[in-house]
Short mmCIF file of C-alpha atoms in Angstrom, two decimals:
data_model
loop_
_atom_site.label_atom_id
_atom_site.label_comp_id
_atom_site.label_asym_id
_atom_site.label_seq_id
_atom_site.Cartn_x
_atom_site.Cartn_y
_atom_site.Cartn_z
CA MET A 1 -69.16 27.86 -54.16
CA GLN A 2 -66.59 26.54 -52.71
CA ASN A 3 -62.65 28.65 -52.53
CA VAL A 4 -60.20 26.33 -54.11
CA ALA A 5 -56.30 26.28 -54.03
CA VAL A 6 -53.74 24.59 -56.84
CA VAL A 7 -50.53 23.93 -55.80
CA GLY A 8 -47.51 22.26 -57.51
CA ALA A 9 -46.72 18.55 -55.68
CA GLN A 10 -43.19 18.02 -57.12
CA TRP A 11 -41.05 20.74 -58.49
CA GLY A 12 -42.40 22.49 -60.94
CA ASP A 13 -43.67 22.28 -64.07
CA GLU A 14 -46.20 20.06 -63.67
CA GLY A 15 -49.14 21.52 -65.69
CA LYS A 16 -50.49 23.83 -62.65
CA GLY A 17 -51.50 26.59 -65.67
CA LYS A 18 -53.73 24.46 -68.11
CA ILE A 19 -55.03 22.76 -64.37
CA VAL A 20 -56.63 26.43 -63.27
CA ASP A 21 -57.48 27.22 -67.32
CA LEU A 22 -59.70 24.18 -67.04
CA LEU A 23 -61.59 25.32 -63.75
CA CYS A 24 -62.26 28.93 -64.55
CA GLU A 25 -65.11 28.98 -65.53
CA ASN A 26 -66.23 28.07 -62.22
CA PHE A 27 -64.59 30.57 -60.00
CA ASP A 28 -65.35 34.45 -59.86
CA VAL A 29 -61.21 35.86 -59.02
CA VAL A 30 -58.13 33.96 -59.56
CA ALA A 31 -55.32 34.88 -57.12
CA ARG A 32 -52.03 34.00 -57.01
CA TYR A 33 -49.71 34.76 -54.18
CA GLN A 34 -46.74 34.04 -54.25
CA GLY A 35 -43.38 34.09 -55.92
CA GLY A 36 -42.71 36.33 -59.87
CA HIS A 37 -41.33 35.45 -63.42
CA ASN A 38 -38.67 33.20 -62.97
CA ALA A 39 -41.16 30.62 -63.33
CA GLY A 40 -44.16 30.24 -66.24
CA HIS A 41 -47.98 28.28 -66.65
CA THR A 42 -48.56 27.43 -70.61
CA VAL A 43 -51.77 26.91 -71.15
CA LYS A 44 -53.13 25.43 -74.51
CA PHE A 45 -56.31 25.33 -76.24
CA GLY A 46 -57.34 24.04 -80.00
CA GLU A 47 -54.21 26.20 -81.82
CA HIS A 48 -54.42 28.44 -79.27
CA HIS A 49 -50.41 28.85 -77.24
CA TYR A 50 -50.82 31.39 -74.19
CA THR A 51 -47.11 31.79 -71.94
CA LEU A 52 -48.04 33.38 -68.53
CA GLN A 53 -45.52 34.08 -66.36
CA LEU A 54 -46.85 36.88 -63.33
CA ILE A 55 -50.26 36.78 -64.83
CA PRO A 56 -52.76 34.51 -62.90
CA SER A 57 -53.92 32.29 -66.12
CA GLY A 58 -57.60 33.54 -64.97
CA ILE A 59 -56.63 35.88 -67.49
CA LEU A 60 -57.80 34.11 -70.59
CA HIS A 61 -61.34 34.41 -69.48
CA PRO A 62 -62.70 38.05 -69.80
CA ASP A 63 -64.94 37.68 -66.71
CA LYS A 64 -62.33 36.37 -64.14
CA LEU A 65 -61.16 39.27 -61.90
CA CYS A 66 -57.25 38.40 -61.45
CA LEU A 67 -55.20 39.44 -58.12
CA LEU A 68 -51.32 39.62 -58.32
CA GLY A 69 -51.19 38.94 -54.92
CA ASN A 70 -48.90 40.68 -51.66
CA GLY A 71 -46.92 37.04 -51.84
CA MET A 72 -45.32 38.28 -54.94
CA VAL A 73 -42.08 39.82 -55.74
CA ILE A 74 -43.36 42.30 -59.43
CA ASP A 75 -40.81 43.22 -61.95
CA PRO A 76 -43.25 46.55 -63.69
CA ALA A 77 -40.77 45.70 -67.39
CA ALA A 78 -41.43 42.12 -66.92
CA LEU A 79 -45.68 42.66 -66.05
CA LEU A 80 -46.15 45.87 -69.21
CA ALA A 81 -43.70 43.53 -71.17
CA GLU A 82 -46.64 40.56 -70.60
CA ILE A 83 -49.34 42.52 -70.30
CA ALA A 84 -48.54 43.73 -73.95
CA ARG A 85 -47.78 40.43 -75.61
CA LEU A 86 -51.16 38.73 -74.41
CA ARG A 87 -52.84 42.14 -75.52
CA ASP A 88 -51.14 41.39 -79.12
CA LEU A 89 -53.06 37.82 -78.78
CA GLY A 90 -56.77 39.35 -78.31
CA VAL A 91 -56.74 38.22 -74.49
CA VAL A 92 -58.56 41.69 -73.13
CA ILE A 93 -57.00 43.52 -70.01
CA GLY A 94 -58.43 46.13 -68.14
CA ASP A 95 -59.95 46.72 -64.96
CA ASN A 96 -60.23 42.96 -64.87
CA LEU A 97 -56.59 42.95 -63.89
CA LYS A 98 -55.43 44.06 -60.04
CA ILE A 99 -52.36 44.55 -58.42
CA SER A 100 -51.35 44.92 -54.41
CA ASP A 101 -49.88 47.72 -52.70
CA SER A 102 -48.16 45.71 -50.73
CA ALA A 103 -46.31 42.66 -53.16
CA HIS A 104 -43.16 44.09 -53.92
CA ILE A 105 -40.77 45.32 -56.58
CA ILE A 106 -38.28 44.04 -58.19
CA LEU A 107 -35.26 46.43 -58.85
CA PRO A 108 -32.41 45.70 -61.76
CA TYR A 109 -29.52 45.64 -58.92
CA HIS A 110 -31.68 42.61 -57.80
CA ARG A 111 -31.62 41.28 -61.06
CA ALA A 112 -27.63 41.87 -61.24
CA LEU A 113 -26.79 41.30 -57.30
CA ASP A 114 -29.21 37.48 -58.72
CA VAL A 115 -26.48 36.93 -61.67
CA ALA A 116 -23.66 38.45 -59.98
CA ARG A 117 -24.09 35.82 -57.14
CA GLU A 118 -24.17 32.65 -59.06
CA GLU A 119 -20.94 33.59 -61.08
CA PHE A 120 -19.32 34.25 -58.31
CA ALA A 121 -20.54 30.77 -56.78
CA GLY A 122 -19.52 28.26 -59.46
CA GLU A 123 -20.17 24.90 -59.53
CA GLN A 124 -21.67 25.83 -55.32
CA LYS A 125 -24.46 27.53 -57.26
CA ILE A 126 -28.22 26.83 -57.13
CA GLY A 127 -29.41 27.40 -60.76
CA THR A 128 -31.82 30.26 -60.30
CA THR A 129 -33.21 32.54 -63.53
CA GLY A 130 -31.39 35.33 -63.04
CA ARG A 131 -34.56 37.35 -62.28
CA GLY A 132 -33.93 38.78 -58.64
CA ILE A 133 -36.16 37.05 -57.24
CA GLY A 134 -34.21 35.88 -54.77
CA PRO A 135 -32.52 38.83 -53.45
CA ALA A 136 -35.57 40.90 -53.37
CA TYR A 137 -37.00 38.49 -50.78
CA GLU A 138 -34.02 39.07 -49.26
CA THR A 139 -34.86 42.56 -49.62
CA LYS A 140 -38.38 42.44 -48.51
CA VAL A 141 -37.46 40.36 -45.55
CA SER A 142 -34.65 42.79 -44.09
CA ARG A 143 -37.75 45.07 -44.41
CA TYR A 144 -36.21 48.21 -46.55
CA GLY A 145 -38.21 46.70 -49.77
CA ILE A 146 -39.91 48.78 -52.35
CA ARG A 147 -43.35 47.89 -52.11
CA VAL A 148 -46.00 49.05 -55.27
CA ALA A 149 -47.46 51.54 -53.03
CA ASP A 150 -44.17 53.25 -53.33
CA LEU A 151 -44.42 53.12 -56.75
CA VAL A 152 -47.23 56.40 -56.40
CA ASP A 153 -45.32 58.20 -53.53
CA ALA A 154 -42.51 60.10 -55.22
CA ASP A 155 -40.83 61.05 -52.19
CA VAL A 156 -41.12 57.45 -50.53
CA LEU A 157 -39.81 56.00 -53.44
CA ARG A 158 -36.87 58.54 -53.71
CA GLU A 159 -35.78 58.11 -50.35
CA LYS A 160 -35.69 54.10 -50.74
CA ILE A 161 -33.85 53.83 -54.10
CA GLU A 162 -31.03 55.93 -53.09
CA PHE A 163 -30.56 54.17 -49.98
CA ALA A 164 -30.60 50.71 -52.01
CA CYS A 165 -28.13 52.34 -54.24
CA ALA A 166 -25.80 54.30 -51.83
CA GLU A 167 -25.91 49.68 -49.73
CA LYS A 168 -25.82 47.38 -53.36
CA ASN A 169 -23.63 49.80 -55.10
CA PRO A 170 -20.38 49.42 -53.45
CA VAL A 171 -21.33 45.66 -53.26
CA LEU A 172 -21.66 44.68 -56.94
CA SER A 173 -18.83 46.41 -57.42
CA GLY A 174 -16.67 45.93 -54.92
CA VAL A 175 -17.51 42.46 -54.11
CA TYR A 176 -18.30 41.77 -57.91
CA GLY A 177 -16.93 43.70 -59.94
CA LYS A 178 -20.61 45.34 -61.78
CA GLU A 179 -21.54 48.36 -62.49
CA GLN A 180 -23.67 50.37 -60.52
CA PHE A 181 -27.03 52.16 -60.57
CA ASP A 182 -27.42 55.79 -61.20
CA PRO A 183 -29.96 56.36 -58.50
CA LYS A 184 -31.87 59.19 -60.36
CA GLN A 185 -32.38 56.87 -63.29
CA LEU A 186 -33.58 54.51 -61.47
CA PHE A 187 -35.97 56.62 -59.71
CA ASP A 188 -37.72 57.82 -62.92
CA ASP A 189 -38.24 54.78 -64.76
CA TYR A 190 -40.11 53.47 -61.50
CA LEU A 191 -42.29 56.36 -61.09
CA ARG A 192 -43.42 56.02 -64.78
CA TYR A 193 -44.48 52.68 -64.04
CA GLY A 194 -45.83 54.03 -61.75
CA GLU A 195 -48.54 56.06 -63.27
CA ILE A 196 -48.73 53.66 -65.65
CA LEU A 197 -49.76 50.73 -62.90
CA SER A 198 -51.79 53.02 -61.18
CA GLU A 199 -55.15 52.12 -61.69
CA ARG A 200 -54.35 49.00 -61.10
CA ILE A 201 -52.80 48.81 -57.50
CA THR A 202 -54.93 48.64 -54.75
CA SER A 203 -54.62 47.03 -50.94
CA GLY A 204 -54.88 43.13 -52.52
CA THR A 205 -55.90 41.60 -48.74
CA VAL A 206 -59.33 44.02 -48.89
CA PHE A 207 -59.90 43.43 -52.68
CA LEU A 208 -59.74 39.49 -51.96
CA ASN A 209 -62.02 39.48 -48.60
CA GLU A 210 -64.41 41.73 -49.80
CA GLN A 211 -64.78 39.56 -52.93
CA ILE A 212 -65.33 36.61 -50.42
CA ARG A 213 -67.77 38.40 -48.06
CA ALA A 214 -69.99 38.94 -51.23
CA GLY A 215 -69.86 35.67 -51.95
CA LYS A 216 -67.44 35.05 -55.17
CA SER A 217 -65.32 32.19 -55.80
CA VAL A 218 -61.42 32.47 -55.12
CA MET A 219 -59.55 29.89 -57.13
CA PHE A 220 -55.50 30.25 -55.49
CA GLU A 221 -52.89 29.64 -57.71
CA GLY A 222 -49.44 29.36 -57.21
CA ALA A 223 -46.19 29.45 -58.62
CA GLN A 224 -43.23 26.39 -59.10
CA ALA A 225 -44.31 23.75 -56.61
CA THR A 226 -43.62 22.08 -52.79
CA MET A 227 -40.84 20.72 -52.60
CA LEU A 228 -38.82 24.09 -53.87
CA ASP A 229 -40.41 25.48 -50.93
CA ILE A 230 -38.48 28.18 -49.01
CA ASP A 231 -39.51 25.90 -45.75
CA HIS A 232 -40.62 22.60 -46.72
CA GLY A 233 -38.33 22.14 -50.04
CA THR A 234 -34.84 20.70 -51.46
CA TYR A 235 -33.20 23.40 -49.05
CA PRO A 236 -30.59 25.22 -50.58
CA TYR A 237 -31.71 24.67 -53.77
CA VAL A 238 -35.56 25.88 -53.57
CA THR A 239 -37.33 29.29 -54.63
CA SER A 240 -37.18 32.16 -52.22
CA SER A 241 -41.23 32.32 -51.28
CA ASN A 242 -43.85 29.48 -49.57
CA CYS A 243 -45.23 27.56 -52.63
CA SER A 244 -47.47 25.12 -50.38
CA VAL A 245 -51.04 26.32 -49.55
CA GLY A 246 -49.78 27.86 -46.63
CA GLY A 247 -48.22 30.47 -48.94
CA VAL A 248 -51.94 31.90 -49.48
CA CYS A 249 -52.60 32.76 -46.07
CA THR A 250 -49.79 34.98 -46.20
CA GLY A 251 -49.35 35.44 -50.06
CA LEU A 252 -52.90 37.27 -50.06
CA GLY A 253 -54.25 37.89 -46.35
CA VAL A 254 -56.84 35.37 -46.28
CA ALA A 255 -57.43 33.26 -43.69
CA PRO A 256 -57.58 29.68 -43.58
CA LYS A 257 -61.03 29.16 -43.22
CA HIS A 258 -61.86 30.05 -46.31
CA ILE A 259 -59.66 27.45 -48.13
CA HIS A 260 -61.88 25.00 -48.65
CA HIS A 261 -60.32 22.34 -51.05
CA VAL A 262 -56.63 21.55 -52.76
CA ILE A 263 -55.88 20.68 -55.76
CA GLY A 264 -52.14 18.98 -56.15
CA VAL A 265 -50.94 18.80 -60.05
CA VAL A 266 -48.74 16.24 -60.26
CA LYS A 267 -46.58 15.27 -63.42
CA ALA A 268 -46.51 11.39 -64.06
CA TYR A 269 -42.96 11.22 -64.06
CA THR A 270 -40.87 13.99 -62.11
CA THR A 271 -38.87 16.71 -63.69
CA ARG A 272 -36.89 19.55 -62.14
CA VAL A 273 -34.73 22.79 -62.94
CA GLY A 274 -31.52 23.49 -61.82
CA GLY A 275 -29.22 21.73 -59.07
CA GLY A 276 -30.74 20.04 -55.79
CA ALA A 277 -31.36 16.73 -55.25
CA PHE A 278 -33.52 14.30 -57.59
CA PRO A 279 -33.20 10.98 -56.88
CA THR A 280 -34.96 9.07 -60.02
CA GLU A 281 -33.37 11.37 -62.26
CA LEU A 282 -32.75 9.22 -65.35
CA HIS A 283 -29.29 10.45 -67.17
CA ASP A 284 -30.37 7.72 -70.19
CA ALA A 285 -32.25 7.50 -72.95
CA HIS A 286 -35.41 6.85 -70.73
CA GLY A 287 -34.61 9.97 -69.24
CA GLU A 288 -34.02 11.50 -72.71
CA HIS A 289 -37.54 10.22 -73.88
CA LEU A 290 -39.17 12.11 -71.26
CA ARG A 291 -37.44 15.82 -72.70
CA THR A 292 -38.30 14.93 -75.47
CA ARG A 293 -41.86 13.42 -75.93
CA GLY A 294 -42.78 15.80 -72.95
CA ASN A 295 -41.60 18.81 -74.75
CA GLU A 296 -39.47 19.49 -71.12
CA TYR A 297 -37.91 22.72 -71.50
CA GLY A 298 -38.84 25.85 -69.30
CA THR A 299 -41.61 28.18 -70.02
CA VAL A 300 -39.41 31.65 -69.62
CA THR A 301 -36.17 30.72 -69.73
CA GLY A 302 -36.10 27.71 -72.10
CA ARG A 303 -33.45 25.47 -70.28
CA SER A 304 -33.86 21.67 -70.64
CA ARG A 305 -35.48 19.91 -67.39
CA ARG A 306 -33.73 17.05 -65.59
CA THR A 307 -35.65 14.11 -65.66
CA GLY A 308 -37.06 11.13 -63.80
CA TRP A 309 -39.39 8.59 -62.38
CA LEU A 310 -42.27 9.30 -60.65
CA ASP A 311 -41.16 9.93 -57.04
CA LEU A 312 -43.88 8.82 -54.80
CA ALA A 313 -42.30 9.95 -51.27
CA VAL A 314 -41.83 13.29 -52.94
CA LEU A 315 -45.38 12.55 -53.81
CA ARG A 316 -46.73 11.60 -49.71
CA THR A 317 -44.69 14.64 -48.55
CA ALA A 318 -46.89 16.79 -50.74
CA SER A 319 -50.02 15.68 -50.18
CA MET A 320 -49.04 15.85 -45.73
CA ILE A 321 -47.70 19.44 -46.35
CA ASN A 322 -50.90 20.64 -48.25
CA GLY A 323 -53.38 17.99 -47.18
CA LEU A 324 -54.37 16.90 -50.64
CA ASP A 325 -58.21 16.80 -51.01
CA ALA A 326 -57.13 16.11 -54.60
CA ILE A 327 -54.63 14.84 -57.56
CA ALA A 328 -54.51 16.39 -61.01
CA LEU A 329 -52.68 14.07 -63.28
CA THR A 330 -50.54 15.39 -66.13
CA LYS A 331 -49.01 14.16 -68.76
CA LEU A 332 -50.17 10.89 -68.73
CA ASP A 333 -49.71 10.72 -72.60
CA VAL A 334 -45.77 10.98 -72.09
CA LEU A 335 -45.71 7.16 -71.15
CA ASP A 336 -47.39 5.93 -74.01
CA GLU A 337 -44.20 4.04 -75.40
CA PHE A 338 -42.76 2.52 -72.76
CA ASP A 339 -42.64 -1.20 -72.17
CA GLU A 340 -41.85 -1.02 -68.02
CA ILE A 341 -43.06 2.48 -66.45
CA PRO A 342 -40.58 1.92 -63.08
CA VAL A 343 -42.14 3.80 -60.28
CA CYS A 344 -40.36 4.88 -56.90
CA THR A 345 -42.05 3.38 -53.70
CA ALA A 346 -39.48 4.41 -51.09
CA TYR A 347 -35.63 5.13 -50.33
CA LYS A 348 -33.26 3.37 -48.54
CA VAL A 349 -31.20 6.20 -46.18
CA ARG A 350 -28.31 5.13 -44.03
CA GLY A 351 -30.52 1.71 -43.28
CA LYS A 352 -33.24 3.11 -42.57
CA THR A 353 -36.30 3.04 -45.03
CA TRP A 354 -38.16 6.56 -45.53
CA SER A 355 -42.17 6.50 -47.16
CA THR A 356 -41.52 10.92 -46.91
CA PHE A 357 -38.85 12.94 -48.31
CA PRO A 358 -35.70 13.01 -45.60
CA ALA A 359 -34.47 16.71 -45.74
CA PHE A 360 -30.84 15.99 -43.50
CA ALA A 361 -30.10 13.62 -46.94
CA VAL A 362 -29.85 16.93 -49.16
CA ALA A 363 -27.24 17.42 -48.55
CA HIS A 364 -24.46 14.20 -49.22
CA HIS A 365 -27.55 12.99 -51.67
CA ASP A 366 -27.26 9.62 -49.70
CA TYR A 367 -30.75 8.14 -50.94
CA GLN A 368 -31.37 5.30 -52.56
CA PRO A 369 -34.33 4.78 -54.12
CA GLU A 370 -36.75 1.79 -54.30
CA TYR A 371 -38.76 1.03 -57.56
CA ARG A 372 -41.83 -0.81 -58.37
CA THR A 373 -42.43 -1.52 -62.04
CA PHE A 374 -45.26 -1.50 -63.65
CA LYS A 375 -45.89 -2.39 -67.72
CA GLY A 376 -46.44 -0.01 -70.19
CA TRP A 377 -49.51 0.26 -72.62
CA LYS A 378 -48.19 0.75 -75.66
CA THR A 379 -50.46 2.87 -77.43
CA SER A 380 -51.98 5.73 -77.33
CA THR A 381 -53.44 7.76 -75.08
CA VAL A 382 -53.63 11.17 -76.19
CA GLY A 383 -56.96 12.62 -75.94
CA ILE A 384 -58.47 10.47 -74.27
CA THR A 385 -61.92 12.31 -72.26
CA SER A 386 -63.30 9.09 -70.15
CA PHE A 387 -61.25 7.69 -68.00
CA ASP A 388 -63.04 3.79 -69.34
CA GLU A 389 -61.22 4.77 -72.76
CA LEU A 390 -57.92 4.50 -71.00
CA PRO A 391 -55.64 0.70 -71.44
CA GLN A 392 -55.97 -1.41 -68.17
CA GLU A 393 -52.10 -0.73 -67.56
CA ALA A 394 -52.81 3.07 -67.08
CA LYS A 395 -56.01 2.55 -65.21
CA ASP A 396 -53.66 0.76 -63.18
CA TYR A 397 -50.51 3.02 -62.76
CA VAL A 398 -53.14 5.89 -61.98
CA ARG A 399 -55.14 3.73 -59.26
CA PHE A 400 -51.62 3.03 -58.26
CA ILE A 401 -50.93 6.63 -57.54
CA GLU A 402 -54.39 7.12 -55.21
CA ASP A 403 -53.42 4.04 -53.38
CA GLU A 404 -50.03 5.02 -52.39
CA THR A 405 -51.03 9.19 -51.53
CA GLU A 406 -54.76 8.27 -50.44
CA THR A 407 -55.52 11.38 -52.74
CA ARG A 408 -58.24 10.73 -55.68
CA ALA A 409 -56.98 12.06 -58.85
CA SER A 410 -60.12 13.87 -59.97
CA ILE A 411 -58.09 15.26 -62.95
CA ILE A 412 -56.14 13.09 -65.46
CA SER A 413 -54.32 15.37 -68.42
CA THR A 414 -53.58 13.51 -71.94
CA GLY A 415 -52.45 16.23 -73.81
CA PRO A 416 -51.85 19.77 -73.45
CA ARG A 417 -55.05 21.20 -74.81
CA ARG A 418 -57.80 22.41 -72.54
CA GLU A 419 -59.91 19.96 -74.33
CA GLU A 420 -57.55 16.31 -73.74
CA THR A 421 -58.51 16.07 -69.88
CA ILE A 422 -60.45 13.32 -68.10
CA LEU A 423 -62.71 14.85 -65.39
CA ARG A 424 -64.11 11.97 -62.77
#
């Protein structure tokens, strides 16, 4: 069995959770390689509805092993709350969930700095979730971070927390006028988290490579999406990690040769949360219809998402960066009621046509989308499970996307539930 990476191909919220859940039966291990609890996956089947933030979607399948990789930043309180919530819904969480000892930890001062900076930035704020993701990654890169392994080493944990508070408390109080943190209280709290989580902590890289050598198949699951990648996205309005396929290698410690297939999850239109470039954004009744019909509200924050038409320049960029082998096209049914459906085919930027996303234009928002308009199908596609049963106009829409991205839409979602899917 081959190993597969599932990545978002736009600005996130494409429906990766459903796709991972749908494909899980074919894999032995599901490993998350980056991000924190600032993004979530929603999985629905029948009358069951699960919301996931840190834990891979594979946890809904009791016979699958799940790993939180070293590329993640983990808030132990959020993780334990998620475990408890899922258990209340009947999900079995035991030895099937492991945590890499090299993943980094989010602490309360990270959250406080995140919120304080956004308040200080005013109209220039990035639009973070305030959960401390960026500051935690900053601490990691500055080489003073606290890792999961430190939670079970009292002497190291105490030393690192005391150092961090000595550095960050003056900034919080002196620059932002916020309360300081008591290092002893933080030490007691996080030592307790280490005791609770100790049986799940493992060398994630060794664990995963042992599974691969044993012939187990692995699904690599990311959060957010390509256009939010810290290197390849619409900087600075991005997340703080590599959510494109390259993050699999660094965020889990697996060699590129072990990634056999890459699936890009694509929403049939476009959304994004927070500030930053969005060339096809709609501020009219069409945009509101997409938001309402598509239930475009954040899984974690509940924030309403910005909505717009499909952007092929974004998809070509994502296909190039990730080397997509297939597309999973989601929320096709959300377009059911439109008379016409425009698709952005390229941009005009300073007199030049761009078929991929021009990073230099982000700072000035000076891209002018060029559209091709398709006739809507004006009939329900909800729950259709055969491509042949789709209206002809919907087939034309899908095939145009395939032609323009040179990537086959092997999966087409026609509703939020697991069973509302076309598999080609």
